[in-house]
CSV table of C-alpha atoms in Angstrom, one decimal:
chain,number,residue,atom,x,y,z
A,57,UNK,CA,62.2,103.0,82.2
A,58,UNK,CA,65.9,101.6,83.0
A,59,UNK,CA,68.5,103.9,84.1
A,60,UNK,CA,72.4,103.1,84.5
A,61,UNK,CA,75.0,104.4,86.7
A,62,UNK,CA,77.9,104.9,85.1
A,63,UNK,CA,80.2,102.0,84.0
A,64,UNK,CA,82.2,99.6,86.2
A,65,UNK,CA,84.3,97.8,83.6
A,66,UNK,CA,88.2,98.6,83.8
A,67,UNK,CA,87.5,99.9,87.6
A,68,UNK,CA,89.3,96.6,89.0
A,69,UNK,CA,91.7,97.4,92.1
A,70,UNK,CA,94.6,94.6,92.9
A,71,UNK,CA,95.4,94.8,96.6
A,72,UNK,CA,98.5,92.8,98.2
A,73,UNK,CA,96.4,91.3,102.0
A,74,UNK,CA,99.4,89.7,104.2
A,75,UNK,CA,98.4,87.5,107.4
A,76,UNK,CA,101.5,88.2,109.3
A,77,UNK,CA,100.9,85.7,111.9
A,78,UNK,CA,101.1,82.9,109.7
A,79,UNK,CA,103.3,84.9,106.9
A,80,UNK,CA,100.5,84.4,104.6
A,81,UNK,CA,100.7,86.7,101.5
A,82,UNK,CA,97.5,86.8,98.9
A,83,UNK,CA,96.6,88.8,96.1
A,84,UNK,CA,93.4,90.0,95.3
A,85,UNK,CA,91.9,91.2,92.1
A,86,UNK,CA,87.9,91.8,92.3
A,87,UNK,CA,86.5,88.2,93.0
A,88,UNK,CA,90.1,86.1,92.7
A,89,UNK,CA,92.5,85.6,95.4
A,90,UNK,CA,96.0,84.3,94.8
A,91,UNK,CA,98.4,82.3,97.7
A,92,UNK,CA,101.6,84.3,96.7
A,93,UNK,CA,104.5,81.8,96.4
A,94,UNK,CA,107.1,83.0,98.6
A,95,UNK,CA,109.2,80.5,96.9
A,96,UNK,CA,109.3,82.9,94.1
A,97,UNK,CA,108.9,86.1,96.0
A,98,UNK,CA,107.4,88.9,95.2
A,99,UNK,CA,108.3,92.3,93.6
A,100,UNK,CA,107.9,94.9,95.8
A,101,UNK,CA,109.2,98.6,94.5
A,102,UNK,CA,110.5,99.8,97.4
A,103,UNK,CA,112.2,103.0,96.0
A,104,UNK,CA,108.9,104.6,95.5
A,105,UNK,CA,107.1,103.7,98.9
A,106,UNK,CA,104.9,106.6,99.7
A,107,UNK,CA,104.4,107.7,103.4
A,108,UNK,CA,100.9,108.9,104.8
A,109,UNK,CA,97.5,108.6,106.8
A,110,UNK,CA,95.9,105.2,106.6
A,111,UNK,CA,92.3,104.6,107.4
A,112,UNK,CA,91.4,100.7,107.1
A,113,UNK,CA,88.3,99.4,108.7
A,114,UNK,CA,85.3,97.1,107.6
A,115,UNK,CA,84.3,98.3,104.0
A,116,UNK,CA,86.5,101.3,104.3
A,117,UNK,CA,90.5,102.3,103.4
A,118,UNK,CA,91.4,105.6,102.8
A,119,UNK,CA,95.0,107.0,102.0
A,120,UNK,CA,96.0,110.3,102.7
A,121,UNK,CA,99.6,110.9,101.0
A,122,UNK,CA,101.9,113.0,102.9
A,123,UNK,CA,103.7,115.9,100.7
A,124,UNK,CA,107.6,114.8,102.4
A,125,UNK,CA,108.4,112.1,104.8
A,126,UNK,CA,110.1,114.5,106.7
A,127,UNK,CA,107.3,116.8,107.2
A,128,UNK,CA,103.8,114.8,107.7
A,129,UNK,CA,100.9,116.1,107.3
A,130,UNK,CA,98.0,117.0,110.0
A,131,UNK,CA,96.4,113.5,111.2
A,132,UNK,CA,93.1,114.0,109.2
A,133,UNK,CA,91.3,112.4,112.2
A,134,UNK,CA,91.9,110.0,115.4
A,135,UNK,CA,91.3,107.1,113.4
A,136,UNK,CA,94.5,107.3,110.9
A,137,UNK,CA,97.6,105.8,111.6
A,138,UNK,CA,100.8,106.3,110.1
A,139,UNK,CA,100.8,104.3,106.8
A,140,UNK,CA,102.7,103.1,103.8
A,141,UNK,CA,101.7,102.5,100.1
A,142,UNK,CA,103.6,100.6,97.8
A,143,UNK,CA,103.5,99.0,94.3
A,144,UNK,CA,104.0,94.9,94.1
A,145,UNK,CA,104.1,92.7,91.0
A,146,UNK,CA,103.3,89.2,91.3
A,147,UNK,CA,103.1,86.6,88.1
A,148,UNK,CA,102.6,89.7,86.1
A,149,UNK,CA,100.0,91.2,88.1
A,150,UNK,CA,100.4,94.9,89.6
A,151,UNK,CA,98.8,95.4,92.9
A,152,UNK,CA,98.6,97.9,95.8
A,153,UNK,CA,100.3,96.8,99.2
A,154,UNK,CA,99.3,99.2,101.8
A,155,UNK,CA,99.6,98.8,105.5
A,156,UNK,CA,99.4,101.1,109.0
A,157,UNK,CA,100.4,98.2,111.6
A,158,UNK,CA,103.8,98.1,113.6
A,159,UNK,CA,105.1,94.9,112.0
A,160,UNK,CA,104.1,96.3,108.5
A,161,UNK,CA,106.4,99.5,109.2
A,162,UNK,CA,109.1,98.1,110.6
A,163,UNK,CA,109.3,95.4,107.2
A,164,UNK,CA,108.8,98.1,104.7
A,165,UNK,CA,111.3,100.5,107.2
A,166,UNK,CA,114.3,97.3,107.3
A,167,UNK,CA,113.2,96.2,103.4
A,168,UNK,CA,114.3,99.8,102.1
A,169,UNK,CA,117.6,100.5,104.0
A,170,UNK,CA,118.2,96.6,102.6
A,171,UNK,CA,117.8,97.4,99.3
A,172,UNK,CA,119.1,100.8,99.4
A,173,UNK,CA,122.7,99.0,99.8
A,174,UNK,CA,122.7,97.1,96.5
A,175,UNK,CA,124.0,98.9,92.9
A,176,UNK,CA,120.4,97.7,91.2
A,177,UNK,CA,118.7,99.8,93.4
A,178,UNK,CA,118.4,103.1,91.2
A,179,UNK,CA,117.7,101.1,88.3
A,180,UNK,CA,115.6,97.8,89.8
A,181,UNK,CA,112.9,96.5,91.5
A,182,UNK,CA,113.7,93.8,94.2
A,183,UNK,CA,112.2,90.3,94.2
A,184,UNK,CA,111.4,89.7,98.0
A,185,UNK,CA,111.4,86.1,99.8
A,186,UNK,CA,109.8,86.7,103.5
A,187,UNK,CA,111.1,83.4,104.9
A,188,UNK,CA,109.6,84.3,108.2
A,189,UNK,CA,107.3,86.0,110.8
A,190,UNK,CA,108.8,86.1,114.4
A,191,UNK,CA,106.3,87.2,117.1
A,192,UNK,CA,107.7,90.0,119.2
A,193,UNK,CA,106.5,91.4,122.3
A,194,UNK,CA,105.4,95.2,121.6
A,195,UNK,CA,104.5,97.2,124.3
A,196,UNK,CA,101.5,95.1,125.4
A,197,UNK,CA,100.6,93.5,122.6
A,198,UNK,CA,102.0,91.0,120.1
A,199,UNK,CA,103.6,92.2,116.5
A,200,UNK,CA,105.8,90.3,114.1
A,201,UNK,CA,109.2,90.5,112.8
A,202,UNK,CA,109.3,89.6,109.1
A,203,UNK,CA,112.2,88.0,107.7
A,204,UNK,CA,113.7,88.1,104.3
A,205,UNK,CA,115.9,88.1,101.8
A,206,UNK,CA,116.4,90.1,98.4
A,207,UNK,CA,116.6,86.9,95.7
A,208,UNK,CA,116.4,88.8,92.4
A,209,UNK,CA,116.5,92.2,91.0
A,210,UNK,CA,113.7,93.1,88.0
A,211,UNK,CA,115.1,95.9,85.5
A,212,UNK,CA,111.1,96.1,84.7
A,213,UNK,CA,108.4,94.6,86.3
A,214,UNK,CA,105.9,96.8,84.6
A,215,UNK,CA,106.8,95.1,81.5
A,216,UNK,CA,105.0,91.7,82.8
A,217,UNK,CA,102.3,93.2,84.2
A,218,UNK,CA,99.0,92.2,83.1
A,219,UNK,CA,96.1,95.1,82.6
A,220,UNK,CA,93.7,94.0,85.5
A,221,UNK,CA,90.6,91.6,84.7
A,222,UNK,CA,87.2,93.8,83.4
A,223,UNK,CA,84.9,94.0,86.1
A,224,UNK,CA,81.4,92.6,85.8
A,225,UNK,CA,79.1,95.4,84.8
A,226,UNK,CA,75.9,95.1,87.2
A,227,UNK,CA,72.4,96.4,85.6
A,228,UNK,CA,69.4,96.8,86.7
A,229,UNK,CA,66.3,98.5,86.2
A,230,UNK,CA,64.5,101.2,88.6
A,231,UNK,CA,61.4,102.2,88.6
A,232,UNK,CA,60.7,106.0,89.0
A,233,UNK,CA,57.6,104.5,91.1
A,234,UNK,CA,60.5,103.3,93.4
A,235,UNK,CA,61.5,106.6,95.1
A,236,UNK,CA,57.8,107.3,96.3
């Protein structure tokens, strides 16, 4: 006798991956990755960044949204890092950029007081062009200084968006006999 668990259509999450060495940005949407053409930019609604604790390992990200930037929250454990979230639109698609590194901070840090400067910000969303990634020396390590410029303002991205692809429902049939 078959039994399902529960349904997996609609459940499609749209993530923003950057490669900073190389300054390569990609969106992903279940199986499909697009190269984002930084020719064109990308949307990126900086005035509603959230702030928290970022888990991201193999198989694993979890967000833990702080109440205030000003006042964090506890660390939920030693492996969270201070974090970001923030909503993108590329070519109509919405998508998740979320990051805990040094260079991804400082971008999202120097994007925001950028944008902050311009009259469209209250109303806006920024079309961003990262022309670059610098290495810089950090401590011990290596991080990277993006580069950019604002090229266009969107009144509403939203507006373009395009409801993510349906997921492929999986079936398959179990066997109480299985469990034994």
């Amino acid at each position: 006798m078959p039994i399902e668990f529960g349904n997996t259509e609609n459940q499609t999450f749209s993530y923003v991956r950057v490669h900073a060495p190389s300054n390569t940005w990609t969106l992903k949407t279940g199986d499909e990755e697009t190269k984002v053409d930084m020719s064109k930019g990308i949307s990126i609604d900086i005035k509603n960044v959230k702030f928290g604790w970022l888990k991201i390992d193999v198989g694993i990200r979890d967000w833990v949204e702080w109440e205030s930037t000003s006042s964090p929250s506890p660390k939920p454990a030693d492996d969270y890092k201070q974090g970001f979230e923030v909503t993108c639109f590329y070519n109509g698609v919405e998508a998740v950029f979320s990051n805990n590194t040094f260079w991804g901070g400082q971008f999202i840090a120097k994007l925001y007081n950028e944008a902050e400067k311009h009259p469209e910000f209250k109303s806006k969303v920024p079309t961003v062009k990262v022309s670059a990634s610098t290495p810089i020396k950090v401590g011990k390590g290596t991080s990277y200084d993006l580069g950019f410029t604002i090229n266009d303002w969107d009144t509403d991205p939203k507006s373009n968006a395009q409801p993510p692809k349906e997921a492929k429902a999986v079936e398959a049939e179990v066997s109480f006999d299985d469990f034994k």
